[in-house]
Short mmCIF file of C-alpha atoms in Angstrom, two decimals:
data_model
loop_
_atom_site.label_atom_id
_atom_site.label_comp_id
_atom_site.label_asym_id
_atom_site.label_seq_id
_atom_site.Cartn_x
_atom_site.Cartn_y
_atom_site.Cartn_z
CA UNK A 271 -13.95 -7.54 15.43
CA UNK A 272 -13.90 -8.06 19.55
CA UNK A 273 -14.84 -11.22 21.05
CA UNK A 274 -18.62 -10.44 22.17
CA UNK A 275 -18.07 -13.11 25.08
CA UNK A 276 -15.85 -10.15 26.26
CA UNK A 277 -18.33 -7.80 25.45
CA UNK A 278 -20.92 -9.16 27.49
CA UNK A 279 -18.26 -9.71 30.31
CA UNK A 280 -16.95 -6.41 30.44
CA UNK A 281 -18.64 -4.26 28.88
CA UNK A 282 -16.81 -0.98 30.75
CA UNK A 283 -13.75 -2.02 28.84
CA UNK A 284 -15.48 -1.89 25.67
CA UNK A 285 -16.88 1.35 26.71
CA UNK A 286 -13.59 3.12 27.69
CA UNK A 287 -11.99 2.04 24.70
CA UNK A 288 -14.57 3.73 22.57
CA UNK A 289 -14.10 6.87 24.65
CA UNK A 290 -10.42 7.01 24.25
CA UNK A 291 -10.73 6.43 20.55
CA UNK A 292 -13.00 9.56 20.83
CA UNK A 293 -15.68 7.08 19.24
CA UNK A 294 -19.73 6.67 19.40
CA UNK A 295 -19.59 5.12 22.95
CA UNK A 296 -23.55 4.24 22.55
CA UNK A 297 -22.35 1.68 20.45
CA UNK A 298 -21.46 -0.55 23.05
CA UNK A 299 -25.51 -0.42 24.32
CA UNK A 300 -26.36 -0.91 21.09
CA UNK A 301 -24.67 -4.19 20.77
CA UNK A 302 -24.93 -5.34 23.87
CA UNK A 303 -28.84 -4.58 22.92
CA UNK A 304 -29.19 -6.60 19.35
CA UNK A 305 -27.04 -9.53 21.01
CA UNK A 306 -29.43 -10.11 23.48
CA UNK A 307 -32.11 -9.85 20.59
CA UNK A 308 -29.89 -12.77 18.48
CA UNK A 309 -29.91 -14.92 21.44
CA UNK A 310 -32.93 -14.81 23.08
CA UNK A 311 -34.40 -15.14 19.23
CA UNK A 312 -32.70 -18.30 18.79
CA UNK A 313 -34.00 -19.54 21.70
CA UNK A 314 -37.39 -19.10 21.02
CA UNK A 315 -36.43 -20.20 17.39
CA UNK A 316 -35.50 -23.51 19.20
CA UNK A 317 -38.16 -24.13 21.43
CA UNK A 318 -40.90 -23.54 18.58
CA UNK A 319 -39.03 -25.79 16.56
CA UNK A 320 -38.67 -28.26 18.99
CA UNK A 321 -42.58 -28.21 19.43
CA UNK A 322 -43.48 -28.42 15.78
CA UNK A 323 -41.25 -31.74 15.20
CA UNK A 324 -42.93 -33.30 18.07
CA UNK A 325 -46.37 -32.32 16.99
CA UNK A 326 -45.07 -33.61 13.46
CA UNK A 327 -44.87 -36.73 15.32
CA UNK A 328 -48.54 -36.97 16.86
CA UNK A 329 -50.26 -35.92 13.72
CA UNK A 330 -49.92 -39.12 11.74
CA UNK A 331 -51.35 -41.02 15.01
CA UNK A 332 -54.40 -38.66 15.36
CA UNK A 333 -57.77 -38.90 13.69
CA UNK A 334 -60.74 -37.21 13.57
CA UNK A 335 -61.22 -34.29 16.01
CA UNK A 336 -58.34 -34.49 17.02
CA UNK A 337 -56.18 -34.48 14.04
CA UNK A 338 -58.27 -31.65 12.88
CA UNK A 339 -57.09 -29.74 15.56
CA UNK A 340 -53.59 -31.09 15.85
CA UNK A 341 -52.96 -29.55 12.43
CA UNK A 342 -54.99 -26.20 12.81
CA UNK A 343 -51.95 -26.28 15.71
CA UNK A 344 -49.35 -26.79 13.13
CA UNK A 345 -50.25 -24.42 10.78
CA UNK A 346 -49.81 -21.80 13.57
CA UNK A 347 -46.44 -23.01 15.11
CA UNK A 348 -45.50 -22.67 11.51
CA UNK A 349 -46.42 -19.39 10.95
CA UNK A 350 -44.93 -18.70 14.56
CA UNK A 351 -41.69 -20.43 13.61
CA UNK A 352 -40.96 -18.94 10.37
CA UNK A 353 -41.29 -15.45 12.29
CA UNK A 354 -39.19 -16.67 15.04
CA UNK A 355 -36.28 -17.38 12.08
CA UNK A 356 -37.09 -13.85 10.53
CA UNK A 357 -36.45 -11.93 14.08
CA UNK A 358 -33.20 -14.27 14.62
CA UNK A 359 -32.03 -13.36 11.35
CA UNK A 360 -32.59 -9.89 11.45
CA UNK A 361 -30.99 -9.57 14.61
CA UNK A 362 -27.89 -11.66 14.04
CA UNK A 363 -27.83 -9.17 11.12
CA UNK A 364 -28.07 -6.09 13.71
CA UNK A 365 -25.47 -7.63 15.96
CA UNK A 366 -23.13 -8.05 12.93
CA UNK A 367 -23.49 -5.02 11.62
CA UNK A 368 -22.81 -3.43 15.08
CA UNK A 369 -19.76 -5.75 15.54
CA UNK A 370 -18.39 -4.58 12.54
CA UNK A 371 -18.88 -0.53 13.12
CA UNK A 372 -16.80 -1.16 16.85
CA UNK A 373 -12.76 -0.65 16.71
CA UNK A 374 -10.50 -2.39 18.77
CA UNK A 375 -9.84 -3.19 22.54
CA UNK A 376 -6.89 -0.63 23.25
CA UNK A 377 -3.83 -1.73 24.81
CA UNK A 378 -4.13 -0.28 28.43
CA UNK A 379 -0.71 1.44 28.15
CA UNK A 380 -1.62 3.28 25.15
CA UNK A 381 -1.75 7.00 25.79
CA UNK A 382 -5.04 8.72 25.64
CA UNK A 383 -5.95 11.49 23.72
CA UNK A 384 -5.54 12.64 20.28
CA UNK A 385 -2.38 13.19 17.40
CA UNK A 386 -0.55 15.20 19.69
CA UNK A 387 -0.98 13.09 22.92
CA UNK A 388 1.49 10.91 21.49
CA UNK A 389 4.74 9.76 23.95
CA UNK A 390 8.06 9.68 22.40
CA UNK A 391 9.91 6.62 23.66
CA UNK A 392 13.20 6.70 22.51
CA UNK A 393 15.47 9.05 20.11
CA UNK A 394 18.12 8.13 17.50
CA UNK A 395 20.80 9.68 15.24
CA UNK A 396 22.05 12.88 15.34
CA UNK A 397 20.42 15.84 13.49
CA UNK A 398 23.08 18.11 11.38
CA UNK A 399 23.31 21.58 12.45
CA UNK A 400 23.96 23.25 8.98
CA UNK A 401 24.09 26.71 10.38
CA UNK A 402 27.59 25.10 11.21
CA UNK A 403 28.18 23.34 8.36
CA UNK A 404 27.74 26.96 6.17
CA UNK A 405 24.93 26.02 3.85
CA UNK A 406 21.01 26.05 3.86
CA UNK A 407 19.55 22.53 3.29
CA UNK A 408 17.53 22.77 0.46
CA UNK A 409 13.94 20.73 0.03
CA UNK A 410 13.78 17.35 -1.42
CA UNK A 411 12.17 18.78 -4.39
CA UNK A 412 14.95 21.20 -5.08
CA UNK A 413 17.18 18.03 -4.70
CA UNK A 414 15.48 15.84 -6.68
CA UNK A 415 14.82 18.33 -9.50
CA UNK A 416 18.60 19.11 -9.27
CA UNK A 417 19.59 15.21 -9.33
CA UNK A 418 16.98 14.87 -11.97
CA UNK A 419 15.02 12.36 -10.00
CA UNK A 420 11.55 14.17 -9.22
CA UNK A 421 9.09 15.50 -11.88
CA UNK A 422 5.92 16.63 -10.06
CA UNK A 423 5.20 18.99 -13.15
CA UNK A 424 4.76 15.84 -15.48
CA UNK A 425 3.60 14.03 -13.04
CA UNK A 426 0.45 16.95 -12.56
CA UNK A 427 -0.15 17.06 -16.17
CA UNK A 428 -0.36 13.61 -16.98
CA UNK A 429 -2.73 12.45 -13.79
CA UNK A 430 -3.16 15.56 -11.52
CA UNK A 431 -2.18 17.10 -8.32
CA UNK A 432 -0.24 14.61 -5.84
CA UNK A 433 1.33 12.60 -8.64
CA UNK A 434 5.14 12.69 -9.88
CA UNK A 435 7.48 11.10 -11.69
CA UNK A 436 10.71 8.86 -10.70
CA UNK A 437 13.17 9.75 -13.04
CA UNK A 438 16.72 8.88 -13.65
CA UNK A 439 18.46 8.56 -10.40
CA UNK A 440 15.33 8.66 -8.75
CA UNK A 441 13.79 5.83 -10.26
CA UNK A 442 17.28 3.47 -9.30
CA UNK A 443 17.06 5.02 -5.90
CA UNK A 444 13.61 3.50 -5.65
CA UNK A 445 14.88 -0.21 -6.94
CA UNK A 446 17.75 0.56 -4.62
CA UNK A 447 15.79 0.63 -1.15
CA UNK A 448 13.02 -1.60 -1.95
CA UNK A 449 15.60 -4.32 -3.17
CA UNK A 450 17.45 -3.44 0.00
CA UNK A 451 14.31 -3.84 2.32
CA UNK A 452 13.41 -7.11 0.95
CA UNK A 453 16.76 -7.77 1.82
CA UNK A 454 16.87 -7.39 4.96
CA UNK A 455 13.59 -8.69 5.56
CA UNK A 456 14.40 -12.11 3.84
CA UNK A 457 17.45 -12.33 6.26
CA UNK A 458 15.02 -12.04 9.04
CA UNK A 459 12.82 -14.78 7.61
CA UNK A 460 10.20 -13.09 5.87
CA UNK A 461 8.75 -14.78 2.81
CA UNK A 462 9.00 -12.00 0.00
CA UNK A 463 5.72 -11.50 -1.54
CA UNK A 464 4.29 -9.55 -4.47
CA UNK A 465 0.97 -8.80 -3.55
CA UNK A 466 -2.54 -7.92 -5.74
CA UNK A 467 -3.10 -4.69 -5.87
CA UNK A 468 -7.08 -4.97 -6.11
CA UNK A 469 -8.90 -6.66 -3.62
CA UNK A 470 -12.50 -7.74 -3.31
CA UNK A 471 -14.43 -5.82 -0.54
CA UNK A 472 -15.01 -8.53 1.72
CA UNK A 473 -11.15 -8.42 2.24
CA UNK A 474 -10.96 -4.63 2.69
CA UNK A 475 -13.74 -4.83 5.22
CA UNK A 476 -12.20 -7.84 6.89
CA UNK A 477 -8.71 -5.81 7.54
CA UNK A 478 -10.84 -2.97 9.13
CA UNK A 479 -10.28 -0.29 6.03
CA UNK A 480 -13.75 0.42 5.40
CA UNK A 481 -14.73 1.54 8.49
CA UNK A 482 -12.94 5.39 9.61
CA UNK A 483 -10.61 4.72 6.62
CA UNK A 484 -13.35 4.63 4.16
CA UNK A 485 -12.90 8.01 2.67
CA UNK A 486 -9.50 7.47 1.85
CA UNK A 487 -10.19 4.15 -0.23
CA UNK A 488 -10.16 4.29 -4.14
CA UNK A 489 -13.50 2.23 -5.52
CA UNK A 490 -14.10 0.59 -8.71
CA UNK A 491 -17.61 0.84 -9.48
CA UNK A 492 -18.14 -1.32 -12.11
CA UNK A 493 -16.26 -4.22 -10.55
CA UNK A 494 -16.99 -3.76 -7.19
CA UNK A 495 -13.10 -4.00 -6.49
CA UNK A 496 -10.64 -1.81 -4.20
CA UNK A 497 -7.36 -0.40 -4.85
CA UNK A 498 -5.37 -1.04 -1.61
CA UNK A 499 -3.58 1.61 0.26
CA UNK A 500 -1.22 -0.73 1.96
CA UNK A 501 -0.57 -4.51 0.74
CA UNK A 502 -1.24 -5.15 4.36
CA UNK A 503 -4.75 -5.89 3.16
CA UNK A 504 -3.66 -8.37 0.47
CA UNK A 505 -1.16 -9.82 3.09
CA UNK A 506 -4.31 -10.31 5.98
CA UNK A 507 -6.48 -11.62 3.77
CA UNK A 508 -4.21 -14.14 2.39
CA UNK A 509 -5.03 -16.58 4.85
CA UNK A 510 -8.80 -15.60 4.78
CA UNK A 511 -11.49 -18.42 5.62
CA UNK A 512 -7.54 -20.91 6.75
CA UNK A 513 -6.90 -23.21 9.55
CA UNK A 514 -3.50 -22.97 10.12
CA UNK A 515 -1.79 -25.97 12.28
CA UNK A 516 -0.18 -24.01 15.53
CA UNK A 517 3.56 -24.99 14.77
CA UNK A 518 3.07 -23.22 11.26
CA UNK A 519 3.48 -19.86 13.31
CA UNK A 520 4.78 -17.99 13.46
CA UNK A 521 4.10 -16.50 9.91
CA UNK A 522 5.97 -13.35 8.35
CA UNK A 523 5.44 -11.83 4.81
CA UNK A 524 6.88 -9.05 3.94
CA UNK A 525 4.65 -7.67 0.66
CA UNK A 526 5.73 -5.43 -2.22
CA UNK A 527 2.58 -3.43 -3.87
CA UNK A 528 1.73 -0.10 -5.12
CA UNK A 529 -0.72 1.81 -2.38
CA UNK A 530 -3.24 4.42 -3.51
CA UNK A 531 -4.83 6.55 -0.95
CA UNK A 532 -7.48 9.39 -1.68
CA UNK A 533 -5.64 11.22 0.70
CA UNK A 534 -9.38 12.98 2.15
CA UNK A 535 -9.10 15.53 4.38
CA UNK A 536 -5.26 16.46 3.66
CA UNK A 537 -6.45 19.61 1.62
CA UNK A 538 -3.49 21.86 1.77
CA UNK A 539 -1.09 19.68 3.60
CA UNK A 540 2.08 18.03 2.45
CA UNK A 541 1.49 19.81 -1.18
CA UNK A 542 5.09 20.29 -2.73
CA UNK A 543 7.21 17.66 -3.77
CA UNK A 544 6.37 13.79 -3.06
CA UNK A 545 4.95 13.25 0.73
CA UNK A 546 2.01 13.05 0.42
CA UNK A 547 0.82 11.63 -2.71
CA UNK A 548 -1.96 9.37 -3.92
CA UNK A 549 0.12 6.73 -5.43
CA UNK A 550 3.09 5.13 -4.05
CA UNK A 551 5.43 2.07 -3.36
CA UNK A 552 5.79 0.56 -0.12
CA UNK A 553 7.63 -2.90 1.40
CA UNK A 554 5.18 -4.08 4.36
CA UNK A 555 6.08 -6.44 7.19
CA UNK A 556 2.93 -8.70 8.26
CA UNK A 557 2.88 -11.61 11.16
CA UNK A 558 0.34 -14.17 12.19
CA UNK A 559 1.45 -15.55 15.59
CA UNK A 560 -0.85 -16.38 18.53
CA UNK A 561 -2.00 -14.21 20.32
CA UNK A 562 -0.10 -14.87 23.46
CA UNK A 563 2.63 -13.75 21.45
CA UNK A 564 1.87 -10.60 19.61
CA UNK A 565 2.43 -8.01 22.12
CA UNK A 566 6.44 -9.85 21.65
CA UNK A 567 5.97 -9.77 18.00
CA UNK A 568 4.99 -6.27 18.09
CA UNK A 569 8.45 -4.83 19.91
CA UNK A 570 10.34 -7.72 17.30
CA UNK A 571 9.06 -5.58 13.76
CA UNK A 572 9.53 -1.85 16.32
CA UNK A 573 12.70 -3.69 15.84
CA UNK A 574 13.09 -4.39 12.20
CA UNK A 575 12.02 -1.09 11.81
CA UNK A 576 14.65 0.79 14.00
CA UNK A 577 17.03 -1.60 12.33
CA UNK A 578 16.21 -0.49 8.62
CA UNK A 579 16.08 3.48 9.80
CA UNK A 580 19.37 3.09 11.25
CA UNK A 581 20.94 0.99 8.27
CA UNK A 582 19.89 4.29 6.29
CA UNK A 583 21.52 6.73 8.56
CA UNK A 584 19.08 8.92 9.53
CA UNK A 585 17.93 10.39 12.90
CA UNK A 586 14.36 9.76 13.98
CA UNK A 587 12.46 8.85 16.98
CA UNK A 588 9.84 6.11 17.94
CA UNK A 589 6.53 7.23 19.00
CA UNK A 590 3.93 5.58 20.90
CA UNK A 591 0.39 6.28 18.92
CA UNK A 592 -2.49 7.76 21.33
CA UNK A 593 -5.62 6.29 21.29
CA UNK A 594 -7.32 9.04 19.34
CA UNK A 595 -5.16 8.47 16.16
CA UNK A 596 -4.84 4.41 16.07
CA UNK A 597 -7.07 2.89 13.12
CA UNK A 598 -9.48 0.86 14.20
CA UNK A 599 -7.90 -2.79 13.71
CA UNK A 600 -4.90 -1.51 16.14
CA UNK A 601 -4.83 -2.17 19.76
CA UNK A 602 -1.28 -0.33 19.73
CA UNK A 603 1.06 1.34 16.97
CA UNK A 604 4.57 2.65 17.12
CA UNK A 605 5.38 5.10 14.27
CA UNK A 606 9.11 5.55 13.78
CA UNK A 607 9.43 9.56 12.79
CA UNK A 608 12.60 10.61 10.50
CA UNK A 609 13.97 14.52 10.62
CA UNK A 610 13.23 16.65 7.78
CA UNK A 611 15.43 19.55 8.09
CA UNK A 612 13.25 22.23 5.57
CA UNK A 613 10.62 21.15 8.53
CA UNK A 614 12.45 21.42 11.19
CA UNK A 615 10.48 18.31 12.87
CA UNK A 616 9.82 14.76 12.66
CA UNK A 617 7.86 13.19 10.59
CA UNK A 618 6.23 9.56 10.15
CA UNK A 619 8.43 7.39 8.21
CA UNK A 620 7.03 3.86 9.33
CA UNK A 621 4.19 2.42 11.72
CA UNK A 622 4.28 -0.87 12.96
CA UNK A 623 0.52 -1.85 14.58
CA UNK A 624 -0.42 -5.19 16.92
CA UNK A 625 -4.00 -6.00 15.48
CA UNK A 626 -4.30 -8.68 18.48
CA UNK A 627 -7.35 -11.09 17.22
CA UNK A 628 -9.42 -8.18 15.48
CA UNK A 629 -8.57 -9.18 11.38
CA UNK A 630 -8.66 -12.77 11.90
CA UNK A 631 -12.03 -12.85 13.87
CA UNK A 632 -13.39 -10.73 10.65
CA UNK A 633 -11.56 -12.54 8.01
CA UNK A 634 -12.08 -16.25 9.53
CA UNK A 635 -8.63 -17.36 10.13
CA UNK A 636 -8.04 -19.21 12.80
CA UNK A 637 -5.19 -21.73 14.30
CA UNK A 638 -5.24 -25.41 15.54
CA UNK A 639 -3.62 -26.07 18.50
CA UNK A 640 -4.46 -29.60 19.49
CA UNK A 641 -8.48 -30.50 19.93
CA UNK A 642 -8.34 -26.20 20.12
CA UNK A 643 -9.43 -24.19 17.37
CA UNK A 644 -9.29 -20.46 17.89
CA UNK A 645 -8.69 -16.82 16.39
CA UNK A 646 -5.07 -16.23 15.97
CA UNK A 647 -2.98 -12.27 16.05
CA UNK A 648 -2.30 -10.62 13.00
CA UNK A 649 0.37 -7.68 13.32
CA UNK A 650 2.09 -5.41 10.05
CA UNK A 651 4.33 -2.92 9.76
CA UNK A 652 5.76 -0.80 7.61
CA UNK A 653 9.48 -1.64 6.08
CA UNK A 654 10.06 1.06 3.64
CA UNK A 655 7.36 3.58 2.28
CA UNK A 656 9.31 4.63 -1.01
CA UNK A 657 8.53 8.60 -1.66
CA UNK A 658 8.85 9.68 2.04
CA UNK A 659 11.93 7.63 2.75
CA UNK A 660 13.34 9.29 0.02
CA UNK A 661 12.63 12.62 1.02
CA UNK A 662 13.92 11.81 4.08
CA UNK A 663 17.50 10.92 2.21
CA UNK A 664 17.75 13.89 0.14
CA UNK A 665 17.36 15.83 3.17
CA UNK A 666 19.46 14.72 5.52
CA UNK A 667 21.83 13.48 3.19
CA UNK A 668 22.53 16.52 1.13
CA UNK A 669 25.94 18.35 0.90
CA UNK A 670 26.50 21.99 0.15
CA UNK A 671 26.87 21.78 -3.80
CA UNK A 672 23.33 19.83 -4.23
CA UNK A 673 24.93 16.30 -4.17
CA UNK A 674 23.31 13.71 -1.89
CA UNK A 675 25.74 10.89 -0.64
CA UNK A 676 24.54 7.53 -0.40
CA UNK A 677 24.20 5.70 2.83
CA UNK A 678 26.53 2.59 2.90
CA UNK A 679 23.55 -0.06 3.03
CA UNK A 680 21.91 1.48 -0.50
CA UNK A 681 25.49 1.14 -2.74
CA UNK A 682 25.69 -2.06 -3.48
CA UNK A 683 22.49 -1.64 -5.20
CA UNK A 684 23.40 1.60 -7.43
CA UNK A 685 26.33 0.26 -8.46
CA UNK A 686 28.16 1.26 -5.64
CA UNK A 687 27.77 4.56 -6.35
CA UNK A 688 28.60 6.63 -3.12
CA UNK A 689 26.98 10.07 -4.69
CA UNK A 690 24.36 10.95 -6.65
CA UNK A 691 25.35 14.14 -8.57
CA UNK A 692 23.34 17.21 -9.85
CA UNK A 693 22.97 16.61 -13.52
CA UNK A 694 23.89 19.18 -15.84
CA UNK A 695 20.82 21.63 -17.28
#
């Protein structure tokens, strides 16, 4: 959540951020509205209390008359208090709930609009041109079938559309570039975590997921629990309800977990092979660092991520996010976008998003810095997403008799294997 000192302060930023997120700009009234409420109710909370201990004072002196009176007095301020606490309560309650509803502050040099307002900020790698190399690249699901790695068949019959099978090859390419990413992230001094993969709702809410990301959150009813769809929530809430001393930070997990996403509103998109699916394995960056550093910490996992693309040999781009298409925890988000040659465009590979103060104000973790205790910045960003990375290798990485060679950084971890060969129907 924003800092409603800012709020009241500048309440035209608020508003313009809503507007360039193409959100319920009313909202900002709103709040502004029930805060007032909460604070002029706890004043008037406080000066009837005030009053009532003082007469609680007099009434034991009184007699007669007078005491009579002095008590018909308290009975009232009573009555009067207890409402007083009812209409602070219920509007702290409005205020929170209002809080809660309102995305981020935007960075100011995000662009504005929606998905396609995006800028592209730099370019790597080279795309093949296999008009010139003689051969039409085949899809990763023709590779995979061919490597005998994919099984989306199985995959449908046994749990339905959008789920598949790693087999063979497929299933040690995973191992390969997850082992790989935690790797590389452990040489940059991430702590390698394994993460839960069900989370109480307080720490979904508190990493901003069940907000605009709602409908693409899987629920369990009967324990009130949520399956993640990144272990970025496990990772923010990790620290939930912490102090942590200032020369702690900064502090980098990177998090192994399964991620299940609903996938809403993707009818008909993505549907062959393993894109977009509802279950998959992902390596996740995440950094608490103060705030005065985050926008620093941000370019440093853009970084990590370019560095990881790059290890894998494969030409993308970095993006910078427009407004319109940042969740609602990001101020700012850089999505690194490989080439998928069936597509003939980019597509996202990784996102890396500066969350500024937003988690930790919901999720109560804050930093000591001397006599100072305040919010701290909580960042994440995306190492490896299994399934699309590997579509992203099959793709680029395919030669003309359905082999797929391995990039250098993967072989140490298939057994230095430097192809993976069609296996024999």
């Amino acid at each position: 959540m924003i800092d409603l000192r800012l709020l009241r302060e500048d309440p035209d930023r608020v508003r313009a951020s809503q507007r360039a997120r193409g959100e319920d700009v009313a909202l900002v009234d709103a709040l502004l509205s029930a805060d007032e409420r909460r604070r002029s109710s706890g004043v008037r909370f406080d000066e009837l209390r005030a009053e009532q201990k003082a007469l609680g004072k007099l009434i034991p002196k009184a007699a007669g008359d007078e005491k009579a009176e002095l008590l018909k007095k308290a009975g009232q301020l009573a009555a009067d208090v207890k409402a007083a606490d009812a209409d602070r309560d219920a509007a702290a309650t409005e205020t929170q709930e209002l809080l809660l509803r309102l995305g981020n502050l935007i960075h100011p040099d995000v662009p504005v609009g929606g998905e396609e307002d995006f800028v592209t900020l730099e370019t790597h790698g080279s795309i093949r041109d296999f008009d010139a190399e003689g051969f039409e690249p085949r899809d990763h699901l023709e590779l995979g079938q061919r490597l005998g790695a994919i099984d989306v068949e199985r995959g449908a019959k046994v749990s339905g559309s959008r789920f598949y099978f790693l087999t063979g090859v497929g299933a040690l390419l995973e191992l390969a570039l997850v082992n790989a990413a935690m790797a590389q992230a452990t040489a940059a001094g991430f702590t390698p975590m394994l993460t839960p993969a069900l989370v109480r709702p307080q720490s979904m809410a508190g990493t901003g997921f069940l907000g605009q990301a709602a409908q693409d959150v899987y629920h369990l009813d009967k324990d009130d629990l949520y399956l993640v769809g990144t272990s970025e929530v496990a990772l923010a809430a990790y620290h939930m309800d912490e102090i942590i001393d200032a020369d702690r930070l900064p502090l980098r997990y990177a998090g192994f977990s399964p991620c299940f996403r609903r996938e809403a509103g993707s009818h008909g998109k993505d549907t062959r092979g393993i894109f977009r699916v509802h279950q998959f394995d992902k390596v996740e960056m995440f950094s608490y660092v103060d705030p005065e550093d985050s926008q620093a910490e941000h370019q440093r996992l853009l970084e990590w991520e370019k560095q990881w693309l790059t290890s894998l040999e494969l030409p993308f781009r970095v993006i910078d996010v427009a407004s319109g298409d940042l969740g609602s925890s990001a101020a700012r988000k850089y999505d690194c976008e490989a080439w998928i040659p069936t597509q003939g465009k980019y597509r996202e590979l990784t996102s890396t998003s500066d969350c500024t103060e937003f988690q930790s104000r919901r999720l109560q973790i804050r930093v000591r810095d001397g006599k100072q205790v305040r919010p701290l910045a909580t960042l994440n960003g995306t190492l490896c997403a299994v399934p699309r990375t590997i579509v992203a290798l099959l793709e680029n990485h395919q030669q003309a008799d359905g082999s797929v060679r391995v990039p250098e950084v993967l072989r140490p971890y298939l057994g230095g294997r430097e192809i993976l060969e069609p296996v024999a129907k």
